[in-house]
mmCIF file with all atom_site columns, C-alpha atoms in Angstrom:
data_model
loop_
_atom_site.group_PDB
_atom_site.id
_atom_site.type_symbol
_atom_site.label_atom_id
_atom_site.label_alt_id
_atom_site.label_comp_id
_atom_site.label_asym_id
_atom_site.label_entity_id
_atom_site.label_seq_id
_atom_site.pdbx_PDB_ins_code
_atom_site.Cartn_x
_atom_site.Cartn_y
_atom_site.Cartn_z
_atom_site.occupancy
_atom_site.B_iso_or_equiv
_atom_site.pdbx_formal_charge
_atom_site.auth_seq_id
_atom_site.auth_comp_id
_atom_site.auth_asym_id
_atom_site.auth_atom_id
_atom_site.pdbx_PDB_model_num
ATOM 1   C CA . MET Y 1 1   ? -6.041  7.393   27.341  1.00 38.00 ? 1   MET Y CA 1
ATOM 2   C CA . SER Y 1 2   ? -5.835  10.180  24.738  1.00 39.00 ? 2   SER Y CA 1
ATOM 3   C CA . SER Y 1 3   ? -8.510  10.719  22.079  1.00 37.00 ? 3   SER Y CA 1
ATOM 4   C CA . ASP Y 1 4   ? -6.057  9.377   19.462  1.00 54.00 ? 4   ASP Y CA 1
ATOM 5   C CA . GLU Y 1 5   ? -5.799  5.998   21.170  1.00 65.00 ? 5   GLU Y CA 1
ATOM 6   C CA . ILE Y 1 6   ? -8.112  3.141   20.277  1.00 88.00 ? 6   ILE Y CA 1
ATOM 7   C CA . ARG Y 1 7   ? -9.130  0.585   22.902  1.00 92.00 ? 7   ARG Y CA 1
ATOM 8   C CA . LEU Y 1 8   ? -9.616  -3.017  21.826  1.00 93.00 ? 8   LEU Y CA 1
ATOM 9   C CA . VAL Y 1 9   ? -11.067 -5.502  24.311  1.00 91.00 ? 9   VAL Y CA 1
ATOM 10  C CA . SER Y 1 10  ? -9.491  -8.913  23.734  1.00 91.00 ? 10  SER Y CA 1
ATOM 11  C CA . ASP Y 1 11  ? -9.891  -12.495 24.909  1.00 88.00 ? 11  ASP Y CA 1
ATOM 12  C CA . LYS Y 1 12  ? -7.016  -14.844 25.633  1.00 88.00 ? 12  LYS Y CA 1
ATOM 13  C CA . ARG Y 1 13  ? -6.637  -17.725 23.194  1.00 80.00 ? 13  ARG Y CA 1
ATOM 14  C CA . THR Y 1 14  ? -6.163  -21.282 24.388  1.00 76.00 ? 14  THR Y CA 1
ATOM 15  C CA . GLU Y 1 15  ? -6.556  -23.075 21.055  1.00 73.00 ? 15  GLU Y CA 1
ATOM 16  C CA . PHE Y 1 16  ? -4.045  -22.768 18.228  1.00 73.00 ? 16  PHE Y CA 1
ATOM 17  C CA . GLY Y 1 17  ? -3.513  -23.934 14.658  1.00 71.00 ? 17  GLY Y CA 1
ATOM 18  C CA . LYS Y 1 18  ? -5.285  -23.254 11.365  1.00 75.00 ? 18  LYS Y CA 1
ATOM 19  C CA . GLY Y 1 19  ? -8.524  -24.887 12.473  1.00 75.00 ? 19  GLY Y CA 1
ATOM 20  C CA . ALA Y 1 20  ? -8.726  -22.791 15.628  1.00 75.00 ? 20  ALA Y CA 1
ATOM 21  C CA . ALA Y 1 21  ? -7.921  -19.636 13.622  1.00 74.00 ? 21  ALA Y CA 1
ATOM 22  C CA . ARG Y 1 22  ? -10.707 -20.358 11.114  1.00 75.00 ? 22  ARG Y CA 1
ATOM 23  C CA . LYS Y 1 23  ? -13.129 -20.943 13.990  1.00 78.00 ? 23  LYS Y CA 1
ATOM 24  C CA . LEU Y 1 24  ? -12.174 -17.562 15.485  1.00 77.00 ? 24  LEU Y CA 1
ATOM 25  C CA . ARG Y 1 25  ? -12.653 -15.759 12.188  1.00 77.00 ? 25  ARG Y CA 1
ATOM 26  C CA . ARG Y 1 26  ? -16.107 -17.330 11.770  1.00 78.00 ? 26  ARG Y CA 1
ATOM 27  C CA . ALA Y 1 27  ? -16.923 -15.826 15.173  1.00 83.00 ? 27  ALA Y CA 1
ATOM 28  C CA . ASP Y 1 28  ? -15.793 -12.370 13.931  1.00 88.00 ? 28  ASP Y CA 1
ATOM 29  C CA . LYS Y 1 29  ? -12.542 -12.509 15.886  1.00 89.00 ? 29  LYS Y CA 1
ATOM 30  C CA . VAL Y 1 30  ? -8.962  -11.880 14.751  1.00 89.00 ? 30  VAL Y CA 1
ATOM 31  C CA . PRO Y 1 31  ? -6.103  -14.081 16.039  1.00 91.00 ? 31  PRO Y CA 1
ATOM 32  C CA . ALA Y 1 32  ? -3.296  -11.940 17.471  1.00 92.00 ? 32  ALA Y CA 1
ATOM 33  C CA . VAL Y 1 33  ? -0.181  -12.131 19.595  1.00 93.00 ? 33  VAL Y CA 1
ATOM 34  C CA . LEU Y 1 34  ? 1.025   -9.385  21.959  1.00 95.00 ? 34  LEU Y CA 1
ATOM 35  C CA . TYR Y 1 35  ? 4.708   -9.222  22.913  1.00 93.00 ? 35  TYR Y CA 1
ATOM 36  C CA . GLY Y 1 36  ? 7.648   -6.932  23.652  1.00 92.00 ? 36  GLY Y CA 1
ATOM 37  C CA . HIS Y 1 37  ? 9.393   -5.075  26.488  1.00 89.00 ? 37  HIS Y CA 1
ATOM 38  C CA . GLY Y 1 38  ? 10.449  -8.360  28.032  1.00 87.00 ? 38  GLY Y CA 1
ATOM 39  C CA . GLU Y 1 39  ? 6.865   -9.574  28.472  1.00 85.00 ? 39  GLU Y CA 1
ATOM 40  C CA . ALA Y 1 40  ? 5.933   -13.178 27.666  1.00 88.00 ? 40  ALA Y CA 1
ATOM 41  C CA . PRO Y 1 41  ? 3.878   -13.372 24.445  1.00 91.00 ? 41  PRO Y CA 1
ATOM 42  C CA . ILE Y 1 42  ? 0.112   -13.397 25.013  1.00 91.00 ? 42  ILE Y CA 1
ATOM 43  C CA . HIS Y 1 43  ? -2.114  -15.018 22.377  1.00 92.00 ? 43  HIS Y CA 1
ATOM 44  C CA . LEU Y 1 44  ? -5.306  -13.038 21.888  1.00 91.00 ? 44  LEU Y CA 1
ATOM 45  C CA . ALA Y 1 45  ? -8.564  -12.859 19.974  1.00 90.00 ? 45  ALA Y CA 1
ATOM 46  C CA . LEU Y 1 46  ? -9.507  -9.311  18.908  1.00 92.00 ? 46  LEU Y CA 1
ATOM 47  C CA . PRO Y 1 47  ? -12.939 -8.069  17.777  1.00 92.00 ? 47  PRO Y CA 1
ATOM 48  C CA . PHE Y 1 48  ? -12.870 -8.080  13.973  1.00 92.00 ? 48  PHE Y CA 1
ATOM 49  C CA . HIS Y 1 49  ? -14.879 -4.923  13.191  1.00 92.00 ? 49  HIS Y CA 1
ATOM 50  C CA . ASP Y 1 50  ? -13.102 -2.682  15.724  1.00 93.00 ? 50  ASP Y CA 1
ATOM 51  C CA . THR Y 1 51  ? -9.694  -4.044  14.716  1.00 93.00 ? 51  THR Y CA 1
ATOM 52  C CA . PHE Y 1 52  ? -10.396 -3.624  10.988  1.00 92.00 ? 52  PHE Y CA 1
ATOM 53  C CA . GLN Y 1 53  ? -11.454 -0.004  11.553  1.00 92.00 ? 53  GLN Y CA 1
ATOM 54  C CA . ALA Y 1 54  ? -8.471  0.740   13.821  1.00 92.00 ? 54  ALA Y CA 1
ATOM 55  C CA . LEU Y 1 55  ? -5.903  -0.644  11.392  1.00 92.00 ? 55  LEU Y CA 1
ATOM 56  C CA . LYS Y 1 56  ? -7.012  1.587   8.542   1.00 90.00 ? 56  LYS Y CA 1
ATOM 57  C CA . ASN Y 1 57  ? -4.280  3.708   10.098  1.00 91.00 ? 57  ASN Y CA 1
ATOM 58  C CA . PRO Y 1 58  ? -1.321  1.262   10.193  1.00 88.00 ? 58  PRO Y CA 1
ATOM 59  C CA . ASN Y 1 59  ? 0.358   3.311   12.937  1.00 92.00 ? 59  ASN Y CA 1
ATOM 60  C CA . ALA Y 1 60  ? -2.675  3.636   15.204  1.00 92.00 ? 60  ALA Y CA 1
ATOM 61  C CA . LEU Y 1 61  ? -1.806  3.579   18.898  1.00 94.00 ? 61  LEU Y CA 1
ATOM 62  C CA . LEU Y 1 62  ? -3.844  0.762   20.409  1.00 94.00 ? 62  LEU Y CA 1
ATOM 63  C CA . THR Y 1 63  ? -4.788  0.159   24.018  1.00 95.00 ? 63  THR Y CA 1
ATOM 64  C CA . ILE Y 1 64  ? -5.227  -3.595  24.382  1.00 94.00 ? 64  ILE Y CA 1
ATOM 65  C CA . ALA Y 1 65  ? -7.451  -4.676  27.242  1.00 93.00 ? 65  ALA Y CA 1
ATOM 66  C CA . VAL Y 1 66  ? -6.482  -8.220  28.213  1.00 86.00 ? 66  VAL Y CA 1
ATOM 67  C CA . GLU Y 1 67  ? -8.631  -10.233 30.589  1.00 80.00 ? 67  GLU Y CA 1
ATOM 68  C CA . GLY Y 1 68  ? -6.861  -10.670 33.926  1.00 75.00 ? 68  GLY Y CA 1
ATOM 69  C CA . GLU Y 1 69  ? -4.045  -8.325  32.854  1.00 79.00 ? 69  GLU Y CA 1
ATOM 70  C CA . SER Y 1 70  ? -3.418  -4.593  32.921  1.00 82.00 ? 70  SER Y CA 1
ATOM 71  C CA . ASP Y 1 71  ? -4.075  -2.655  29.711  1.00 89.00 ? 71  ASP Y CA 1
ATOM 72  C CA . GLN Y 1 72  ? -1.122  -2.481  27.302  1.00 91.00 ? 72  GLN Y CA 1
ATOM 73  C CA . LEU Y 1 73  ? -0.242  0.166   24.738  1.00 94.00 ? 73  LEU Y CA 1
ATOM 74  C CA . ALA Y 1 74  ? 0.680   -1.447  21.443  1.00 95.00 ? 74  ALA Y CA 1
ATOM 75  C CA . LEU Y 1 75  ? 1.379   -0.872  17.760  1.00 95.00 ? 75  LEU Y CA 1
ATOM 76  C CA . ALA Y 1 76  ? 0.562   -3.302  14.961  1.00 94.00 ? 76  ALA Y CA 1
ATOM 77  C CA . LYS Y 1 77  ? 3.925   -4.760  13.945  1.00 91.00 ? 77  LYS Y CA 1
ATOM 78  C CA . ASP Y 1 78  ? 2.653   -7.101  11.235  1.00 90.00 ? 78  ASP Y CA 1
ATOM 79  C CA . VAL Y 1 79  ? -0.839  -7.439  9.768   1.00 92.00 ? 79  VAL Y CA 1
ATOM 80  C CA . GLN Y 1 80  ? -1.631  -10.472 7.609   1.00 88.00 ? 80  GLN Y CA 1
ATOM 81  C CA . ARG Y 1 81  ? -4.591  -9.866  5.305   1.00 89.00 ? 81  ARG Y CA 1
ATOM 82  C CA . ASP Y 1 82  ? -6.489  -12.105 2.915   1.00 82.00 ? 82  ASP Y CA 1
ATOM 83  C CA . PRO Y 1 83  ? -5.301  -11.220 -0.623  1.00 87.00 ? 83  PRO Y CA 1
ATOM 84  C CA . ILE Y 1 84  ? -8.873  -11.097 -1.949  1.00 87.00 ? 84  ILE Y CA 1
ATOM 85  C CA . LYS Y 1 85  ? -11.397 -10.758 0.872   1.00 84.00 ? 85  LYS Y CA 1
ATOM 86  C CA . PRO Y 1 86  ? -11.490 -7.848  3.363   1.00 85.00 ? 86  PRO Y CA 1
ATOM 87  C CA . ILE Y 1 87  ? -10.318 -10.146 6.152   1.00 83.00 ? 87  ILE Y CA 1
ATOM 88  C CA . ILE Y 1 88  ? -7.493  -9.737  8.659   1.00 87.00 ? 88  ILE Y CA 1
ATOM 89  C CA . GLU Y 1 89  ? -5.991  -13.178 9.219   1.00 88.00 ? 89  GLU Y CA 1
ATOM 90  C CA . HIS Y 1 90  ? -3.534  -12.388 12.012  1.00 89.00 ? 90  HIS Y CA 1
ATOM 91  C CA . VAL Y 1 91  ? -1.974  -9.419  13.832  1.00 93.00 ? 91  VAL Y CA 1
ATOM 92  C CA . ASP Y 1 92  ? 1.367   -9.148  15.624  1.00 94.00 ? 92  ASP Y CA 1
ATOM 93  C CA . LEU Y 1 93  ? 1.189   -6.453  18.309  1.00 95.00 ? 93  LEU Y CA 1
ATOM 94  C CA . VAL Y 1 94  ? 4.294   -4.977  19.896  1.00 95.00 ? 94  VAL Y CA 1
ATOM 95  C CA . ILE Y 1 95  ? 4.080   -3.409  23.356  1.00 95.00 ? 95  ILE Y CA 1
ATOM 96  C CA . VAL Y 1 96  ? 5.161   0.238   23.601  1.00 94.00 ? 96  VAL Y CA 1
ATOM 97  C CA . LYS Y 1 97  ? 5.461   2.704   26.485  1.00 93.00 ? 97  LYS Y CA 1
ATOM 98  C CA . ARG Y 1 98  ? 4.497   6.353   26.785  1.00 91.00 ? 98  ARG Y CA 1
ATOM 99  C CA . GLY Y 1 99  ? 7.416   8.666   26.039  1.00 90.00 ? 99  GLY Y CA 1
ATOM 100 C CA . GLU Y 1 100 ? 9.101   6.008   23.915  1.00 94.00 ? 100 GLU Y CA 1
ATOM 101 C CA . LYS Y 1 101 ? 10.332  6.949   20.445  1.00 95.00 ? 101 LYS Y CA 1
ATOM 102 C CA . VAL Y 1 102 ? 9.718   4.442   17.655  1.00 95.00 ? 102 VAL Y CA 1
ATOM 103 C CA . THR Y 1 103 ? 10.582  4.209   13.969  1.00 95.00 ? 103 THR Y CA 1
ATOM 104 C CA . VAL Y 1 104 ? 7.616   3.576   11.665  1.00 95.00 ? 104 VAL Y CA 1
ATOM 105 C CA . GLU Y 1 105 ? 6.757   3.756   7.975   1.00 95.00 ? 105 GLU Y CA 1
ATOM 106 C CA . VAL Y 1 106 ? 4.347   6.571   7.117   1.00 95.00 ? 106 VAL Y CA 1
ATOM 107 C CA . PRO Y 1 107 ? 2.540   6.934   3.759   1.00 95.00 ? 107 PRO Y CA 1
ATOM 108 C CA . VAL Y 1 108 ? 3.239   9.945   1.546   1.00 96.00 ? 108 VAL Y CA 1
ATOM 109 C CA . HIS Y 1 109 ? 0.166   11.857  0.359   1.00 96.00 ? 109 HIS Y CA 1
ATOM 110 C CA . VAL Y 1 110 ? 0.599   14.121  -2.676  1.00 96.00 ? 110 VAL Y CA 1
ATOM 111 C CA . GLU Y 1 111 ? -1.711  17.098  -3.006  1.00 96.00 ? 111 GLU Y CA 1
ATOM 112 C CA . GLY Y 1 112 ? -2.122  19.947  -5.489  1.00 95.00 ? 112 GLY Y CA 1
ATOM 113 C CA . ASP Y 1 113 ? -1.711  20.177  -9.280  1.00 94.00 ? 113 ASP Y CA 1
ATOM 114 C CA . ALA Y 1 114 ? 1.669   20.440  -10.980 1.00 94.00 ? 114 ALA Y CA 1
ATOM 115 C CA . ALA Y 1 115 ? 2.203   22.691  -14.017 1.00 93.00 ? 115 ALA Y CA 1
ATOM 116 C CA . PRO Y 1 116 ? 0.261   21.825  -17.208 1.00 92.00 ? 116 PRO Y CA 1
ATOM 117 C CA . GLU Y 1 117 ? 1.532   18.958  -19.390 1.00 89.00 ? 117 GLU Y CA 1
ATOM 118 C CA . THR Y 1 118 ? 3.480   17.332  -16.582 1.00 93.00 ? 118 THR Y CA 1
ATOM 119 C CA . VAL Y 1 119 ? 3.383   13.887  -15.007 1.00 92.00 ? 119 VAL Y CA 1
ATOM 120 C CA . VAL Y 1 120 ? 3.728   13.457  -11.239 1.00 94.00 ? 120 VAL Y CA 1
ATOM 121 C CA . THR Y 1 121 ? 5.413   10.191  -10.267 1.00 95.00 ? 121 THR Y CA 1
ATOM 122 C CA . VAL Y 1 122 ? 5.665   9.043   -6.659  1.00 96.00 ? 122 VAL Y CA 1
ATOM 123 C CA . ASP Y 1 123 ? 8.871   7.000   -6.502  1.00 96.00 ? 123 ASP Y CA 1
ATOM 124 C CA . ASN Y 1 124 ? 8.586   6.189   -2.794  1.00 96.00 ? 124 ASN Y CA 1
ATOM 125 C CA . ALA Y 1 125 ? 5.083   6.003   -1.346  1.00 96.00 ? 125 ALA Y CA 1
ATOM 126 C CA . THR Y 1 126 ? 6.257   5.664   2.268   1.00 96.00 ? 126 THR Y CA 1
ATOM 127 C CA . LEU Y 1 127 ? 9.034   7.128   4.403   1.00 97.00 ? 127 LEU Y CA 1
ATOM 128 C CA . GLU Y 1 128 ? 10.464  6.017   7.708   1.00 97.00 ? 128 GLU Y CA 1
ATOM 129 C CA . ILE Y 1 129 ? 10.255  8.514   10.539  1.00 97.00 ? 129 ILE Y CA 1
ATOM 130 C CA . GLU Y 1 130 ? 11.095  8.524   14.231  1.00 96.00 ? 130 GLU Y CA 1
ATOM 131 C CA . ALA Y 1 131 ? 8.534   9.996   16.597  1.00 96.00 ? 131 ALA Y CA 1
ATOM 132 C CA . ASP Y 1 132 ? 7.019   9.694   20.049  1.00 94.00 ? 132 ASP Y CA 1
ATOM 133 C CA . VAL Y 1 133 ? 4.710   6.697   20.148  1.00 93.00 ? 133 VAL Y CA 1
ATOM 134 C CA . THR Y 1 134 ? 1.819   8.889   21.289  1.00 90.00 ? 134 THR Y CA 1
ATOM 135 C CA . ASN Y 1 135 ? 2.328   11.364  18.428  1.00 91.00 ? 135 ASN Y CA 1
ATOM 136 C CA . LEU Y 1 136 ? 2.638   9.321   15.238  1.00 92.00 ? 136 LEU Y CA 1
ATOM 137 C CA . PRO Y 1 137 ? 1.370   11.067  12.071  1.00 92.00 ? 137 PRO Y CA 1
ATOM 138 C CA . GLU Y 1 138 ? -1.040  9.236   9.773   1.00 91.00 ? 138 GLU Y CA 1
ATOM 139 C CA . ALA Y 1 139 ? 0.621   10.641  6.650   1.00 93.00 ? 139 ALA Y CA 1
ATOM 140 C CA . LEU Y 1 140 ? 3.280   12.994  5.297   1.00 96.00 ? 140 LEU Y CA 1
ATOM 141 C CA . VAL Y 1 141 ? 1.850   15.630  2.967   1.00 95.00 ? 141 VAL Y CA 1
ATOM 142 C CA . VAL Y 1 142 ? 3.807   16.751  -0.113  1.00 96.00 ? 142 VAL Y CA 1
ATOM 143 C CA . SER Y 1 143 ? 2.480   19.628  -2.235  1.00 96.00 ? 143 SER Y CA 1
ATOM 144 C CA . VAL Y 1 144 ? 3.222   19.633  -5.978  1.00 95.00 ? 144 VAL Y CA 1
ATOM 145 C CA . GLU Y 1 145 ? 1.147   22.740  -6.680  1.00 95.00 ? 145 GLU Y CA 1
ATOM 146 C CA . GLY Y 1 146 ? 2.522   24.527  -9.758  1.00 94.00 ? 146 GLY Y CA 1
ATOM 147 C CA . LEU Y 1 147 ? 5.762   22.538  -9.886  1.00 95.00 ? 147 LEU Y CA 1
ATOM 148 C CA . GLU Y 1 148 ? 7.507   22.529  -13.264 1.00 95.00 ? 148 GLU Y CA 1
ATOM 149 C CA . VAL Y 1 149 ? 9.102   19.763  -15.348 1.00 94.00 ? 149 VAL Y CA 1
ATOM 150 C CA . GLY Y 1 150 ? 12.387  18.590  -13.860 1.00 94.00 ? 150 GLY Y CA 1
ATOM 151 C CA . THR Y 1 151 ? 11.423  19.219  -10.248 1.00 96.00 ? 151 THR Y CA 1
ATOM 152 C CA . GLN Y 1 152 ? 12.400  16.451  -7.843  1.00 96.00 ? 152 GLN Y CA 1
ATOM 153 C CA . ILE Y 1 153 ? 11.418  16.247  -4.189  1.00 97.00 ? 153 ILE Y CA 1
ATOM 154 C CA . LEU Y 1 154 ? 13.805  14.296  -1.995  1.00 97.00 ? 154 LEU Y CA 1
ATOM 155 C CA . ALA Y 1 155 ? 13.009  12.777  1.393   1.00 97.00 ? 155 ALA Y CA 1
ATOM 156 C CA . GLY Y 1 156 ? 15.065  15.461  3.129   1.00 96.00 ? 156 GLY Y CA 1
ATOM 157 C CA . GLN Y 1 157 ? 12.799  18.137  1.593   1.00 96.00 ? 157 GLN Y CA 1
ATOM 158 C CA . VAL Y 1 158 ? 9.567   16.623  2.921   1.00 96.00 ? 158 VAL Y CA 1
ATOM 159 C CA . GLU Y 1 159 ? 8.220   18.636  5.834   1.00 95.00 ? 159 GLU Y CA 1
ATOM 160 C CA . MET Y 1 160 ? 8.130   16.576  9.014   1.00 95.00 ? 160 MET Y CA 1
ATOM 161 C CA . PRO Y 1 161 ? 5.274   16.967  11.505  1.00 92.00 ? 161 PRO Y CA 1
ATOM 162 C CA . ALA Y 1 162 ? 6.179   18.500  14.864  1.00 91.00 ? 162 ALA Y CA 1
ATOM 163 C CA . GLY Y 1 163 ? 8.097   16.022  16.993  1.00 90.00 ? 163 GLY Y CA 1
ATOM 164 C CA . SER Y 1 164 ? 8.986   13.755  14.052  1.00 95.00 ? 164 SER Y CA 1
ATOM 165 C CA . THR Y 1 165 ? 12.396  13.294  12.426  1.00 96.00 ? 165 THR Y CA 1
ATOM 166 C CA . LEU Y 1 166 ? 13.261  11.604  9.139   1.00 97.00 ? 166 LEU Y CA 1
ATOM 167 C CA . ALA Y 1 167 ? 14.769  8.118   9.473   1.00 97.00 ? 167 ALA Y CA 1
ATOM 168 C CA . SER Y 1 168 ? 14.944  7.344   5.732   1.00 97.00 ? 168 SER Y CA 1
ATOM 169 C CA . ASP Y 1 169 ? 17.905  8.431   3.567   1.00 97.00 ? 169 ASP Y CA 1
ATOM 170 C CA . ALA Y 1 170 ? 17.539  12.179  2.987   1.00 97.00 ? 170 ALA Y CA 1
ATOM 171 C CA . GLU Y 1 171 ? 18.587  11.703  -0.686  1.00 97.00 ? 171 GLU Y CA 1
ATOM 172 C CA . LEU Y 1 172 ? 15.782  9.225   -1.388  1.00 97.00 ? 172 LEU Y CA 1
ATOM 173 C CA . LEU Y 1 173 ? 13.677  10.375  -4.368  1.00 97.00 ? 173 LEU Y CA 1
ATOM 174 C CA . VAL Y 1 174 ? 10.052  10.785  -3.321  1.00 97.00 ? 174 VAL Y CA 1
ATOM 175 C CA . VAL Y 1 175 ? 8.336   12.732  -6.126  1.00 97.00 ? 175 VAL Y CA 1
ATOM 176 C CA . ASN Y 1 176 ? 9.502   13.298  -9.706  1.00 96.00 ? 176 ASN Y CA 1
ATOM 177 C CA . ILE Y 1 177 ? 7.915   15.795  -12.133 1.00 95.00 ? 177 ILE Y CA 1
ATOM 178 C CA . THR Y 1 178 ? 8.417   14.887  -15.802 1.00 93.00 ? 178 THR Y CA 1
ATOM 179 C CA . GLN Y 1 179 ? 7.164   16.052  -19.211 1.00 89.00 ? 179 GLN Y CA 1
ATOM 180 C CA . GLN Y 1 180 ? 3.871   14.608  -20.372 1.00 84.00 ? 180 GLN Y CA 1
ATOM 181 C CA . ILE Y 1 181 ? 4.228   12.874  -23.748 1.00 79.00 ? 181 ILE Y CA 1
ATOM 182 C CA . SER Y 1 182 ? 1.665   13.114  -26.543 1.00 71.00 ? 182 SER Y CA 1
ATOM 183 C CA . ALA Y 1 183 ? -0.466  10.196  -27.725 1.00 73.00 ? 183 ALA Y CA 1
ATOM 184 C CA . GLU Y 1 184 ? 1.582   10.076  -30.954 1.00 75.00 ? 184 GLU Y CA 1
ATOM 185 C CA . GLU Y 1 185 ? 4.868   9.899   -29.022 1.00 70.00 ? 185 GLU Y CA 1
ATOM 186 C CA . LEU Y 1 186 ? 3.464   7.216   -26.750 1.00 72.00 ? 186 LEU Y CA 1
ATOM 187 C CA . GLU Y 1 187 ? 2.298   5.175   -29.746 1.00 79.00 ? 187 GLU Y CA 1
ATOM 188 C CA . ALA Y 1 188 ? 5.709   5.541   -31.424 1.00 77.00 ? 188 ALA Y CA 1
ATOM 189 C CA . GLU Y 1 189 ? 7.520   4.440   -28.250 1.00 73.00 ? 189 GLU Y CA 1
ATOM 190 C CA . LEU Y 1 190 ? 5.196   1.446   -27.925 1.00 81.00 ? 190 LEU Y CA 1
ATOM 191 C CA . ALA Y 1 191 ? 5.735   0.461   -31.574 1.00 80.00 ? 191 ALA Y CA 1
ATOM 192 C CA . GLU Y 1 192 ? 9.508   0.739   -31.139 1.00 77.00 ? 192 GLU Y CA 1
ATOM 193 C CA . ALA Y 1 193 ? 9.440   -1.380  -27.990 1.00 81.00 ? 193 ALA Y CA 1
ATOM 194 C CA . GLU Y 1 194 ? 7.286   -4.022  -29.702 1.00 77.00 ? 194 GLU Y CA 1
ATOM 195 C CA . ALA Y 1 195 ? 9.602   -4.090  -32.718 1.00 79.00 ? 195 ALA Y CA 1
ATOM 196 C CA . GLU Y 1 196 ? 12.626  -4.617  -30.463 1.00 79.00 ? 196 GLU Y CA 1
ATOM 197 C CA . ALA Y 1 197 ? 10.761  -7.446  -28.740 1.00 80.00 ? 197 ALA Y CA 1
ATOM 198 C CA . GLY Y 1 198 ? 9.833   -9.020  -32.088 1.00 77.00 ? 198 GLY Y CA 1
ATOM 199 C CA . ILE Y 1 199 ? 6.077   -8.594  -31.575 1.00 79.00 ? 199 ILE Y CA 1
ATOM 200 C CA . GLU Y 1 200 ? 4.010   -8.582  -34.777 1.00 73.00 ? 200 GLU Y CA 1
ATOM 201 C CA . HIS Y 1 201 ? 0.324   -7.676  -35.012 1.00 69.00 ? 201 HIS Y CA 1
ATOM 202 C CA . ASP Y 1 202 ? -2.241  -9.220  -37.365 1.00 65.00 ? 202 ASP Y CA 1
ATOM 203 C CA . ALA Y 1 203 ? -3.501  -6.854  -40.051 1.00 58.00 ? 203 ALA Y CA 1
ATOM 204 C CA . PRO Y 1 204 ? -6.877  -5.215  -39.320 1.00 58.00 ? 204 PRO Y CA 1
ATOM 205 C CA . GLU Y 1 205 ? -9.913  -7.006  -40.771 1.00 59.00 ? 205 GLU Y CA 1
ATOM 206 C CA . ASP Y 1 206 ? -10.503 -4.411  -43.526 1.00 58.00 ? 206 ASP Y CA 1
ATOM 207 C CA . GLU Y 1 207 ? -6.852  -4.610  -44.666 1.00 55.00 ? 207 GLU Y CA 1
ATOM 208 C CA . ALA Y 1 208 ? -6.951  -8.419  -44.540 1.00 53.00 ? 208 ALA Y CA 1
ATOM 209 C CA . ALA Y 1 209 ? -10.161 -8.439  -46.630 1.00 57.00 ? 209 ALA Y CA 1
ATOM 210 C CA . GLU Y 1 210 ? -8.570  -6.074  -49.141 1.00 60.00 ? 210 GLU Y CA 1
ATOM 211 C CA . GLY Y 1 211 ? -5.561  -8.383  -49.403 1.00 57.00 ? 211 GLY Y CA 1
ATOM 212 C CA . GLU Y 1 212 ? -7.813  -11.389 -50.022 1.00 58.00 ? 212 GLU Y CA 1
ATOM 213 C CA . SER Y 1 213 ? -9.701  -9.481  -52.711 1.00 58.00 ? 213 SER Y CA 1
ATOM 214 C CA . GLU Y 1 214 ? -6.471  -8.563  -54.492 1.00 58.00 ? 214 GLU Y CA 1
ATOM 215 C CA . ALA Y 1 215 ? -5.298  -12.170 -54.313 1.00 56.00 ? 215 ALA Y CA 1
ATOM 216 C CA . ALA Y 1 216 ? -8.586  -13.376 -55.805 1.00 57.00 ? 216 ALA Y CA 1
ATOM 217 C CA . GLU Y 1 217 ? -8.359  -10.873 -58.675 1.00 59.00 ? 217 GLU Y CA 1
ATOM 218 C CA . GLY Y 1 218 ? -4.826  -12.030 -59.366 1.00 56.00 ? 218 GLY Y CA 1
ATOM 219 C CA . GLY Y 1 219 ? -6.067  -15.610 -59.564 1.00 54.00 ? 219 GLY Y CA 1
ATOM 220 C CA . GLU Y 1 220 ? -8.802  -14.702 -62.041 1.00 54.00 ? 220 GLU Y CA 1
ATOM 221 C CA . GLU Y 1 221 ? -6.336  -12.905 -64.325 1.00 54.00 ? 221 GLU Y CA 1
ATOM 222 C CA . SER Y 1 222 ? -4.062  -15.930 -64.252 1.00 52.00 ? 222 SER Y CA 1
ATOM 223 C CA . SER Y 1 223 ? -6.957  -18.228 -65.299 1.00 52.00 ? 223 SER Y CA 1
ATOM 224 C CA . GLU Y 1 224 ? -7.919  -15.968 -68.229 1.00 53.00 ? 224 GLU Y CA 1
ATOM 225 C CA . GLN Y 1 225 ? -4.345  -15.954 -69.532 1.00 53.00 ? 225 GLN Y CA 1
ATOM 226 C CA . GLU Y 1 226 ? -4.291  -19.739 -69.466 1.00 52.00 ? 226 GLU Y CA 1
#
């Protein structure tokens, strides 16, 4: 096992359903299923802490130790997480073999500072690559250092790590460098958009008070004339 591989010791599951899954999670276990390469699916319980740490890298190569079975290399195919709590609810693991090439999504990390008064927009935060299963990168690094307004970085221009090839469309826009707008321009654009949408704002309190005062004075003048 290489230093990049993570070994998770699992137990086989014999109980299924939502109740059994909740019971496992209370015991700091994660329900999982291991399948692929023609093998019958094996239902497992993984240690929560080790699994949570391992899956911080979504493409981590995992060695799954299964009681009564030989160890299996696997990748996390699907990870179901609680939308609020830091809890992994279920993991689908797909068996892989050494020397096998796989296609995975890898996050794009932008580093550096573009030219002054520019805005850096990441249009696609992940790219698909093909690589050996034992040599999957954690991220693809894109430098925007000193880039000027109008610069666009396409997927085909992103440097691939050694042994990796791009699987996404080479013309896919990854990073876009645009002109930063001033606060006045932003406010004008917002006002225009609100006007088009028919949004009206209440007058500020001081203006409202001034309006009430003027209305009161008008009423007094009317009474005197009567």
